[in-house]
Tab-separated table of C-alpha atoms in Angstrom:
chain	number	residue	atom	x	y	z
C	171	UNK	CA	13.366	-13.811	-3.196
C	172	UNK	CA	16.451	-15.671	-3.887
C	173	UNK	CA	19.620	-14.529	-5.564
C	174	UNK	CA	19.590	-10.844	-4.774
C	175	UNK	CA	21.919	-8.725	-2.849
C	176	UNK	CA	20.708	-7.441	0.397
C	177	UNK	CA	20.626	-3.326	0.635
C	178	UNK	CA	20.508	-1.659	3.813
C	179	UNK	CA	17.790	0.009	4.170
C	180	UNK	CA	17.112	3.512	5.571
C	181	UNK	CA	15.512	3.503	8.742
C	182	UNK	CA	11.703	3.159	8.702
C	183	UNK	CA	10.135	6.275	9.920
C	184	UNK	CA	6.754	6.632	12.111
C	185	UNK	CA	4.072	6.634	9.265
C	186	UNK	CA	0.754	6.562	12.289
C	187	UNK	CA	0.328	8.616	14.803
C	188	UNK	CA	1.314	6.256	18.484
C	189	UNK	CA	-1.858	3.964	19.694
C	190	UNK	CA	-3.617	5.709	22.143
C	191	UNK	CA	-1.491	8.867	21.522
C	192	UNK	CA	-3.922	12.049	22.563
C	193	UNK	CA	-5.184	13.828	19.223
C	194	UNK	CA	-4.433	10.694	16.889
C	195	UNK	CA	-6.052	8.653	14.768
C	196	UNK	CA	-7.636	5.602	17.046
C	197	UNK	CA	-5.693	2.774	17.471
C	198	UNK	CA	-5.538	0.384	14.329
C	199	UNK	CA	-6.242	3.024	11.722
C	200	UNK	CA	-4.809	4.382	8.551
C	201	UNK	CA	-4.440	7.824	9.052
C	202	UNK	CA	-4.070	8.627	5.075
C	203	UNK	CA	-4.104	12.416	4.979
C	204	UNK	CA	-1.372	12.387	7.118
C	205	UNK	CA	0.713	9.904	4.618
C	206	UNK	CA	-0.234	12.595	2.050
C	207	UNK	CA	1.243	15.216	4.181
C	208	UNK	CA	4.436	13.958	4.735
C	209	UNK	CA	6.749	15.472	2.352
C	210	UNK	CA	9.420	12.976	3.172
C	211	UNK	CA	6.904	9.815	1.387
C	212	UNK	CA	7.973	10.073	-1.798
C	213	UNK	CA	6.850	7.208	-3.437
C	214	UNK	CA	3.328	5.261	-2.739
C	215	UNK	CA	3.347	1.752	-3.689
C	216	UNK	CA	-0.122	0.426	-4.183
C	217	UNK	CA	0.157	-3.391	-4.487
C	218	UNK	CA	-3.089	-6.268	-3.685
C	219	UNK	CA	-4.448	-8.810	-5.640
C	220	UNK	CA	-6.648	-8.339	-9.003
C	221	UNK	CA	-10.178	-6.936	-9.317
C	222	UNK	CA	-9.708	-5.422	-5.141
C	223	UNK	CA	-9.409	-1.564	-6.352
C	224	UNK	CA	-5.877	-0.973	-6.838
C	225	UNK	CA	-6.141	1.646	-9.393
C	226	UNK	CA	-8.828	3.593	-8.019
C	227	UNK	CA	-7.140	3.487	-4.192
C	228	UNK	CA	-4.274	4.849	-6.311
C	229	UNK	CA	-6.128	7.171	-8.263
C	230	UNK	CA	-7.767	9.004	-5.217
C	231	UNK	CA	-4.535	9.102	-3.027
C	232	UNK	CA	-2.698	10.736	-5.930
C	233	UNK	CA	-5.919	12.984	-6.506
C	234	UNK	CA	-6.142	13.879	-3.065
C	235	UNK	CA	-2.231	14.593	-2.515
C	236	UNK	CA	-2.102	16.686	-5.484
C	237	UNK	CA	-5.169	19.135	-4.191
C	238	UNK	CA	-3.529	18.911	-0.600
C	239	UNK	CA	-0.379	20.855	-2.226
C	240	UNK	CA	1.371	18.187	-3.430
C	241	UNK	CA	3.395	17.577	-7.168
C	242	UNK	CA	2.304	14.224	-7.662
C	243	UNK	CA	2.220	11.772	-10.836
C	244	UNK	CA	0.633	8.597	-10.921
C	245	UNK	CA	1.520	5.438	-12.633
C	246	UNK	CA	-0.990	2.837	-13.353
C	247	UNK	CA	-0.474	-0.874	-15.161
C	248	UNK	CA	-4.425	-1.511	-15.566
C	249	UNK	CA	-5.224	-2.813	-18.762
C	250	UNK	CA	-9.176	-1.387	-18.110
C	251	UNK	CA	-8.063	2.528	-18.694
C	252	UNK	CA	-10.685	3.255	-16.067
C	253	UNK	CA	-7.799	5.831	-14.693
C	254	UNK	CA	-7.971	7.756	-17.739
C	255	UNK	CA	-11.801	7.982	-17.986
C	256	UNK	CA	-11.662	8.731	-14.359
C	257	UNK	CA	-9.197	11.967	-14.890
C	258	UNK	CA	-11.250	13.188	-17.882
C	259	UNK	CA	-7.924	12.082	-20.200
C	260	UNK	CA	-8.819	10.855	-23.672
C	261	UNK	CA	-5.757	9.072	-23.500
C	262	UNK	CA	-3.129	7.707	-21.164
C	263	UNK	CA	0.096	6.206	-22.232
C	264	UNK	CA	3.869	6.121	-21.638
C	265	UNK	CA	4.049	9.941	-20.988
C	266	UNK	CA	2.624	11.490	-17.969
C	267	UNK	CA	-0.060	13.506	-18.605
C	268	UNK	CA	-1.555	16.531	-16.791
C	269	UNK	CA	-4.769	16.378	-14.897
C	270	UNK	CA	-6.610	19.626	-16.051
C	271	UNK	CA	-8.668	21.921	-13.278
C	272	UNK	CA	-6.524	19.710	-10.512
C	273	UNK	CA	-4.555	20.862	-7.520
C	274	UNK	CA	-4.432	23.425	-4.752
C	275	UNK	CA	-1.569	25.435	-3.032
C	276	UNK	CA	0.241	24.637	-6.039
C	277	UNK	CA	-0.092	21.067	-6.300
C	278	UNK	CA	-0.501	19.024	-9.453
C	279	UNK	CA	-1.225	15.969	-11.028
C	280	UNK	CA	0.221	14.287	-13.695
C	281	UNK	CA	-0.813	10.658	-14.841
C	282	UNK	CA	0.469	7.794	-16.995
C	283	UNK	CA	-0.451	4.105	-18.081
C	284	UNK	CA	2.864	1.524	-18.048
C	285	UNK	CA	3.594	0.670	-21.918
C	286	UNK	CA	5.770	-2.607	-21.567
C	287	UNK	CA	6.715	-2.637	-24.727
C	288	UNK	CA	7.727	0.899	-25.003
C	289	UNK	CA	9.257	1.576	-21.905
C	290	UNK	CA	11.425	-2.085	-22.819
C	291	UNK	CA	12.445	0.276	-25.953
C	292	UNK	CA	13.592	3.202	-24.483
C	293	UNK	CA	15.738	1.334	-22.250
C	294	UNK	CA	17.474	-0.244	-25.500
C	295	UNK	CA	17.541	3.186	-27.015
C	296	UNK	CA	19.337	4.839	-23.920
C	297	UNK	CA	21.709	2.454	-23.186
C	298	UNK	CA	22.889	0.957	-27.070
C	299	UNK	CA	24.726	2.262	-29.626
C	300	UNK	CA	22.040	2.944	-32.444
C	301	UNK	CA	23.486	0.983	-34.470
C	302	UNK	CA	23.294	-2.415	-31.295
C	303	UNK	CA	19.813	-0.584	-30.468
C	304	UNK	CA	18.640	-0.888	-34.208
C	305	UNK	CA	19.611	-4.739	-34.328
C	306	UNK	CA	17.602	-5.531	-31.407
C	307	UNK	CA	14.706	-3.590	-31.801
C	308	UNK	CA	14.134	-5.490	-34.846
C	309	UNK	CA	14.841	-8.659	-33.904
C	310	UNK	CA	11.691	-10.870	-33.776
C	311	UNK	CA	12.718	-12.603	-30.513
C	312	UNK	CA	12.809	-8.999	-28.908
C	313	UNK	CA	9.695	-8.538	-29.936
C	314	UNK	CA	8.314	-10.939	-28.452
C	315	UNK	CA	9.846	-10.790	-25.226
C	316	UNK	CA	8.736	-6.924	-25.036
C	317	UNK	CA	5.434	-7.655	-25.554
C	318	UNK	CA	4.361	-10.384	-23.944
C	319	UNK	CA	6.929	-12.773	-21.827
C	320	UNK	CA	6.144	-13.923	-18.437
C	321	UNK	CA	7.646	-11.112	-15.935
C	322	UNK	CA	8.604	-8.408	-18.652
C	323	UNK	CA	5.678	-6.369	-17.274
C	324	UNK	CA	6.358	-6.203	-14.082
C	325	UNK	CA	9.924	-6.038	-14.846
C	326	UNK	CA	9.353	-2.311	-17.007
C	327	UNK	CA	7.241	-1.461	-13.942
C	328	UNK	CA	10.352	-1.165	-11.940
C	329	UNK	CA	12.081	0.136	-14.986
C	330	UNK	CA	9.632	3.146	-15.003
C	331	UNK	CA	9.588	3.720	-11.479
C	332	UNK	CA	13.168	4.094	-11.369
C	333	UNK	CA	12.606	6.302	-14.766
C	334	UNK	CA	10.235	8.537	-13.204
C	335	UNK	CA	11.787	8.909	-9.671
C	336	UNK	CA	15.372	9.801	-11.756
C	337	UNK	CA	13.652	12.777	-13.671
C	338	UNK	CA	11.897	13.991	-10.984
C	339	UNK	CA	14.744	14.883	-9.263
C	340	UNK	CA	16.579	16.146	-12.329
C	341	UNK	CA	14.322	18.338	-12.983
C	342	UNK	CA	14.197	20.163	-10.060
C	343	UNK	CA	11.522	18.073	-8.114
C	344	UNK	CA	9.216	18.096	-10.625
C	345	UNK	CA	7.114	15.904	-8.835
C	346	UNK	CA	7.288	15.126	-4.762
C	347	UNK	CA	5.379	11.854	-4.322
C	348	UNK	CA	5.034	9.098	-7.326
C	349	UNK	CA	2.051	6.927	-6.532
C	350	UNK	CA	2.164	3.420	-8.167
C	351	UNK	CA	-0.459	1.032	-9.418
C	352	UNK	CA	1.005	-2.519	-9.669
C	353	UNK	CA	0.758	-4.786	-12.305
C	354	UNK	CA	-1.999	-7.384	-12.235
C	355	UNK	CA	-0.370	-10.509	-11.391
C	356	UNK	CA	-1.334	-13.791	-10.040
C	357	UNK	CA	0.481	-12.092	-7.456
C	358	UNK	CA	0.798	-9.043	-6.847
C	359	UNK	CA	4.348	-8.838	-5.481
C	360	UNK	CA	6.155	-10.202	-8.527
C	361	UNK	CA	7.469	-7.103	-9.689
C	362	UNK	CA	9.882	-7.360	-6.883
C	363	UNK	CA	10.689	-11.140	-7.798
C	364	UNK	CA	11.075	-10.079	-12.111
C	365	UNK	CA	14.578	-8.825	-12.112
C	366	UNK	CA	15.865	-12.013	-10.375
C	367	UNK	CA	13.263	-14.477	-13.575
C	368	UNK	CA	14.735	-11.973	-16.298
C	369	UNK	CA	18.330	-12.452	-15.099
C	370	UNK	CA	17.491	-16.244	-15.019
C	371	UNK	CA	16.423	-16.608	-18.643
C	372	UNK	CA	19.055	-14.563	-19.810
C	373	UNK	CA	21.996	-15.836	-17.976
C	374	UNK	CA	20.779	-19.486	-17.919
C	375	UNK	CA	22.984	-22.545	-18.701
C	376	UNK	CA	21.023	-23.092	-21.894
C	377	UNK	CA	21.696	-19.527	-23.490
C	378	UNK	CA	25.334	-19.503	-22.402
C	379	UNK	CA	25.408	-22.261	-24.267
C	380	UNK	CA	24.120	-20.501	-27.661
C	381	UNK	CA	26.773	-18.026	-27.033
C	382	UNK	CA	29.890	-20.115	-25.942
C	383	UNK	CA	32.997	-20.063	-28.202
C	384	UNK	CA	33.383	-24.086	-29.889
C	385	UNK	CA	36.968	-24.110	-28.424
C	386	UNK	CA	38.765	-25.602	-25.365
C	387	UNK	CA	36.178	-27.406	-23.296
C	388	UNK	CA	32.987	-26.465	-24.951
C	389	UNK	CA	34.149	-28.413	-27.719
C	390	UNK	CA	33.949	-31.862	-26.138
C	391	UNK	CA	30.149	-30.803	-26.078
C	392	UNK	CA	30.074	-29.791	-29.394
C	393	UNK	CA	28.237	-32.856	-30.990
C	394	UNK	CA	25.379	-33.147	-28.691
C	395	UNK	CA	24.718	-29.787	-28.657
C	396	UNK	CA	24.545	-29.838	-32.067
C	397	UNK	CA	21.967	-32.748	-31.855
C	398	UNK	CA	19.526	-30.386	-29.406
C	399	UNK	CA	20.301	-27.663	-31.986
C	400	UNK	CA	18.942	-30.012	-34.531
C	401	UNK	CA	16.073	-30.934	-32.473
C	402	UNK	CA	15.165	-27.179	-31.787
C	403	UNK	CA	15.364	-26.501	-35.159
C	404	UNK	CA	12.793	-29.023	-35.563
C	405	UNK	CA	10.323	-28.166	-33.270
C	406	UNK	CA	11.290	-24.473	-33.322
C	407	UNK	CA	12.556	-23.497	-36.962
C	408	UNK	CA	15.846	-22.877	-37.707
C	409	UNK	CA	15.203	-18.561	-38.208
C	410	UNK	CA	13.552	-18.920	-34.363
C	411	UNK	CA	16.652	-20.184	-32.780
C	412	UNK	CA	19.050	-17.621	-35.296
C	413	UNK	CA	16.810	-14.893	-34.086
C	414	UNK	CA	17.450	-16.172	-30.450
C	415	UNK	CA	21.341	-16.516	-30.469
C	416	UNK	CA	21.252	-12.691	-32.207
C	417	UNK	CA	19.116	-12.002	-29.841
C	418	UNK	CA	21.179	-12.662	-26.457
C	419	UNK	CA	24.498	-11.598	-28.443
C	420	UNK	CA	23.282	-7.912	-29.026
C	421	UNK	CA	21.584	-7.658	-25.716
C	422	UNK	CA	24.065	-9.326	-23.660
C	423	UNK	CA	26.054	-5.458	-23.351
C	424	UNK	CA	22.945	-4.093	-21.786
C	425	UNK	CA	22.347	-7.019	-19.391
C	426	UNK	CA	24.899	-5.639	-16.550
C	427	UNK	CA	22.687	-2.607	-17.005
C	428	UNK	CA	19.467	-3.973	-16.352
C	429	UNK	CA	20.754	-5.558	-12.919
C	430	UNK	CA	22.442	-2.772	-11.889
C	431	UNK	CA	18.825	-0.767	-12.147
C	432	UNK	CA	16.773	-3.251	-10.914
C	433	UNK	CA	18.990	-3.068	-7.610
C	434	UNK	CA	18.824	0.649	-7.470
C	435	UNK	CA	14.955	0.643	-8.007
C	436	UNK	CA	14.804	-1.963	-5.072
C	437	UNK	CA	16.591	-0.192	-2.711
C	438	UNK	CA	14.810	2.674	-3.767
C	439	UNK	CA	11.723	0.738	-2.733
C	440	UNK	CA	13.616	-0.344	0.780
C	441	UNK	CA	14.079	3.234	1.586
C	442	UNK	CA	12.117	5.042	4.033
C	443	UNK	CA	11.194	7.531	1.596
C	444	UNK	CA	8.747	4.808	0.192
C	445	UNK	CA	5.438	3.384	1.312
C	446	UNK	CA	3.137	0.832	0.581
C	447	UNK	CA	-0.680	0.528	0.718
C	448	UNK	CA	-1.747	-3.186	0.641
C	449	UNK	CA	-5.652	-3.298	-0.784
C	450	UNK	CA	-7.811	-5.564	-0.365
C	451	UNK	CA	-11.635	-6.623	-0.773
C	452	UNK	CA	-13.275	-8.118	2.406
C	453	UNK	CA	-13.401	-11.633	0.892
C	454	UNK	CA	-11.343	-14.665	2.211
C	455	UNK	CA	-9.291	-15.293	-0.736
C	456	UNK	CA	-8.342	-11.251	-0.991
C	457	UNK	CA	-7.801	-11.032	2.674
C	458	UNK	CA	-5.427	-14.210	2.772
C	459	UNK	CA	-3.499	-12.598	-0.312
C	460	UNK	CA	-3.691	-9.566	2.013
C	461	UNK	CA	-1.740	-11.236	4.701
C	462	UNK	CA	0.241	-12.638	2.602
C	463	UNK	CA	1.998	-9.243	1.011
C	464	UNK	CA	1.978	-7.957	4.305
C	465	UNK	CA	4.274	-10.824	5.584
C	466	UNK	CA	6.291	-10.630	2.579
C	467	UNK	CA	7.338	-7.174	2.101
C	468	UNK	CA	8.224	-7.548	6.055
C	469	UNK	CA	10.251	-9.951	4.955
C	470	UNK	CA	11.772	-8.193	2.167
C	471	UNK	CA	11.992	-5.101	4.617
C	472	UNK	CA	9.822	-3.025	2.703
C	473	UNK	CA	7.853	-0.129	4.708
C	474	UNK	CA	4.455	-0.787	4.673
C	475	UNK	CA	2.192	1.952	5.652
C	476	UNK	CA	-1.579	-0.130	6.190
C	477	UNK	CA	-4.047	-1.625	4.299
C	478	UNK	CA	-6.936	-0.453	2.698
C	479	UNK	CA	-9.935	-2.699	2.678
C	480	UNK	CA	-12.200	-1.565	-0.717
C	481	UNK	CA	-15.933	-2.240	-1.313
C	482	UNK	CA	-16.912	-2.432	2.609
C	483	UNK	CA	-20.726	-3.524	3.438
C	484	UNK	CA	-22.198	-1.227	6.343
C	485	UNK	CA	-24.774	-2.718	8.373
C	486	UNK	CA	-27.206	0.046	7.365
C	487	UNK	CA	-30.258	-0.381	10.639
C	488	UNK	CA	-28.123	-1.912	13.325
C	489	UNK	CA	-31.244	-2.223	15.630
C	490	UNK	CA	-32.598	-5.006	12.861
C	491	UNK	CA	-30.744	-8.198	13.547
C	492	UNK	CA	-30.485	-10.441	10.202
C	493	UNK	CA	-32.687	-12.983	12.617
C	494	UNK	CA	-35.347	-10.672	12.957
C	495	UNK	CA	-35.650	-9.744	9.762
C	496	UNK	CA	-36.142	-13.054	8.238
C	497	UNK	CA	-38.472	-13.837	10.945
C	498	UNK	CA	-40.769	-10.825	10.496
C	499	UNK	CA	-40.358	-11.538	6.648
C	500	UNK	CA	-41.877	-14.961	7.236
C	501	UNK	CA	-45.179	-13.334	8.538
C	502	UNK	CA	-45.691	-11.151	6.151
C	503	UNK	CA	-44.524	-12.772	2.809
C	504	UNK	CA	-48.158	-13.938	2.427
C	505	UNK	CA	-50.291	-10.856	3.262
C	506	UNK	CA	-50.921	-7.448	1.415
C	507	UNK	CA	-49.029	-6.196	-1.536
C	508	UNK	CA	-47.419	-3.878	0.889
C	509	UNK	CA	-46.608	-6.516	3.335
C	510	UNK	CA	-44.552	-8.384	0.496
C	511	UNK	CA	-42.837	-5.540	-0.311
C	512	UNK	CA	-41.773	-5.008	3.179
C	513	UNK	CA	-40.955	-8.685	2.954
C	514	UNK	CA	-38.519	-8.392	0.359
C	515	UNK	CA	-36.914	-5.251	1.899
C	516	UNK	CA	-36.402	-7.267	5.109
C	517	UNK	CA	-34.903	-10.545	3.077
C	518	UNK	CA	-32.482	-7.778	1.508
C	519	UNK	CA	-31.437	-6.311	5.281
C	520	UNK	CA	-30.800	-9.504	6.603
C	521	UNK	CA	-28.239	-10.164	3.427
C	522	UNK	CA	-26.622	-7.426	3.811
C	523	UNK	CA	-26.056	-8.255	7.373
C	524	UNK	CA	-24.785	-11.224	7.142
C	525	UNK	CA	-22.659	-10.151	4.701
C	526	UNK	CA	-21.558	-6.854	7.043
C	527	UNK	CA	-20.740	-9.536	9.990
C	528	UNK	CA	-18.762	-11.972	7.879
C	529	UNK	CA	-16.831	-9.046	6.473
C	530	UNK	CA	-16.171	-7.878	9.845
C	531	UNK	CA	-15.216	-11.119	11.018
C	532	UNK	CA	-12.420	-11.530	7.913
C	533	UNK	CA	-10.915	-7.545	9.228
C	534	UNK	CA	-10.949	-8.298	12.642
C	535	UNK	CA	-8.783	-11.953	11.503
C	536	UNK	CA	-6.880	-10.113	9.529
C	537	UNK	CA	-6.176	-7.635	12.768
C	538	UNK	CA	-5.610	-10.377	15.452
C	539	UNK	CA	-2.616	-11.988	13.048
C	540	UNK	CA	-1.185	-8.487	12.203
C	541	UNK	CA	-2.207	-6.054	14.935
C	542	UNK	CA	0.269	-3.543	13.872
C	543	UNK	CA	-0.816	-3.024	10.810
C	544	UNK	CA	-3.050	0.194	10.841
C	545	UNK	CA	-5.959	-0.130	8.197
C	546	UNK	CA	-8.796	1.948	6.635
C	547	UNK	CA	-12.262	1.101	5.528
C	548	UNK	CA	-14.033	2.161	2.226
C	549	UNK	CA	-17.623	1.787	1.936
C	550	UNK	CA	-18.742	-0.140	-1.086
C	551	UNK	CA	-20.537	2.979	-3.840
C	552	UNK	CA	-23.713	2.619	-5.306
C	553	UNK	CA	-21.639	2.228	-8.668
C	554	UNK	CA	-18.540	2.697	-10.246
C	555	UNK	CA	-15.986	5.631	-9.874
C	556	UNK	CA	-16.165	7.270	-13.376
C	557	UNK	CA	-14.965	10.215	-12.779
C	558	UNK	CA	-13.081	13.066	-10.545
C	559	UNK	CA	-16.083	13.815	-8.056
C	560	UNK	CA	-15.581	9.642	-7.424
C	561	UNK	CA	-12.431	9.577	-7.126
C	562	UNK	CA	-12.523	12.463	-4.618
C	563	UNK	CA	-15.357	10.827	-2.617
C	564	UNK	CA	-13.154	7.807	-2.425
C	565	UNK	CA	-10.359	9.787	-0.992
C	566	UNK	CA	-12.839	11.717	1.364
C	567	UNK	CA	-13.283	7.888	2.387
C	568	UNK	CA	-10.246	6.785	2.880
C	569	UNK	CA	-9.157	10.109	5.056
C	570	UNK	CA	-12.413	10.089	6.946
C	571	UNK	CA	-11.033	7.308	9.982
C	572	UNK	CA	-8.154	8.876	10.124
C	573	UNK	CA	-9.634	12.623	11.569
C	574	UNK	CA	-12.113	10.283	13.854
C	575	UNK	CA	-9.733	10.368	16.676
C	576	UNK	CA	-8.705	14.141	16.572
């Protein structure tokens, strides 16, 4: 990231249990329901590429947090809702929401789906005059850059983060750990790169130029600016550009603003009260992206806790080598209608093998270039998690490597 000022962080506390350490977790692994335990992680940060199970690994650690004692809500940016039909919510927006029939010791579970465009607005709202906030809530180029420009999503992600960290400590810790589904960008760390492309388009040369004064110098470039006025207004309309210049003017107050949160939330982020879960599938082009977040939020001194690796093939009979299978498929492909059928289960073993061994060939890559980066398994389900019994089978998952060492 370029541009922003360096925090110092707070230093990173011991989120696994020592390798080799007697009573731990085995060397290498995740142990999650220890994360969950600490009451000093407030914030889980869930971040991967698309389609690799963000919002369900998010889901089930928030799930499994909340009926482990914890206060915990849980903010998702998945534009599939499957979080809501998961909870048993008939409908997740802006506001968190609580999880009915949820919880133990007193724990709780609130949840929430991002709302760019609203969140955008009640940043206006809480930090205009009505009378600024009214002007640029109407104005078209707002609009359109609250719904749907390049960044402004992840951007509100940090904006509702920071939100929802603020009031639960005003309100008297109303909730203890915030877990956090990121956005589903190309990549999945650009919600700590959005501030920094905001702050560009809005304090760029060409939008200083909408806004400077035609006196002293700015007046020698007076006449050709007016001549790429008169070509925008061409290719853009004249009302587009007006809209654009009222625009900046009315939201140029609330710009220091913006910056000044988007620091605070990344420091926030930095802090050792923070953690993040990279997730992955076992596929090359997941487990690169994999290695790539990892390296980056060590470079942007972000605590990582592990990775989670979704989806995972098991080998199933170990003592039936993919080779033998095909081979003993051969010989009876063309016999009884049983010894077909036997075929056809033996062509599906040896699959799933090779597909179990190049899996385990991509995690134990992925190991050798980051060896200290402890990481759970989660066995691909016989179908999708639909509901609360999933999600807690998914957490039972997740935990399960964790206890194998104690």
């Amino acid at each position: 990231m370029t541009g922003r000022a360096r925090t110092s962080p707070s230093p990173r506390k011991d989120r696994t249990s020592p390798r080799g350490a007697p009573g731990g977790p085995p060397a290498g692994s995740l142990d999650v329901d220890a994360l969950l335990a600490d009451r000093t992680t407030e914030i889980i940060v869930c971040c991967g590429s698309g389609g690799v199970g963000k919002t369900t690994t998010a889901a089930a650690l928030a799930l499994r947090a909340a009926e482990q004692g914890r206060n915990v809500c849980v903010l998702t940016i998945d534009p599939a809702r499957r979080l809501a039909q998961a909870m048993g919510l008939t409908e997740l927006d802006n506001t968190p929401r609580p999880v009915k029939d949820v919880g133990a010791d007193g724990g709780t579970l609130d949840a929430m789906m991002l709302d760019m465009k609203r969140t955008f607005d009640e940043v206006v709202e809480a930090h205009a005059t009505p009378e600024k906030a009214q002007q640029i809530l109407a104005n078209p180029f707002y609009v359109a850059l609250s719904s749907s420009f390049a960044g402004t999503q992840e951007y509100m992600a940090m904006e509702k983060l920071g939100q929802l960290h603020a009031e639960a400590v005003d309100e008297e810790r109303r909730w203890d750990l915030i877990v956090v589904d990121t956005p589903p960008s190309r990549s999945a760390l650009d919600f700590l790169d959005a501030p920094d492309r905001l702050s560009s388009m809005l304090d760029g040369r060409f939008i200083k130029l909408l806004l400077a004064p035609a006196k002293g110098p700015a007046r020698l470039l007076s006449a050709g600016f007016g001549i790429v006025t008169s070509a925008l207004n061409k290719v853009l309309g004249a009302q587009v550009l007006t809209d654009m210049q009222t625009f900046v003017a009315a939201f140029d107050t609330l710009f220091g603003g913006f910056r000044q949160r988007a620091e605070s939330t990344y420091a926030l982020l930095q802090a050792r009260e923070t953690a993040f879960v990279v997730v992955a599938a076992p596929e090359p082009a997941a487990m690169r992206e994999a290695s790539y977040f990892v390296e980056r939020l060590a470079g942007e001194q972000m605590p990582l806790a592990g990775l989670v690796v979704n989806r995972v093939h098991e080998n199933g009979a170990d003592g039936i080598s993919s080779a033998d299978a095909e081979s003993a498929g051969r010989k009876l492909e063309q016999g009884t209608a049983t010894d077909r059928m036997t075929a056809d289960l033996l062509a599906i073993h040896a699959e799933r093998m090779r597909v179990a061994a190049r899996e385990s060939r991509l995690k134990r890559s992925f190991g050798a270039a980051h060896p200290g980066v402890p990481t759970a398994s989660v066995a691909a389900l016989a179908g999708d998690v639909h509901d609360l019994d999933g999600l807690r089978e998914i957490g039972e998952l997740l935990a399960a490597q964790g206890r194998a060492g104690s």
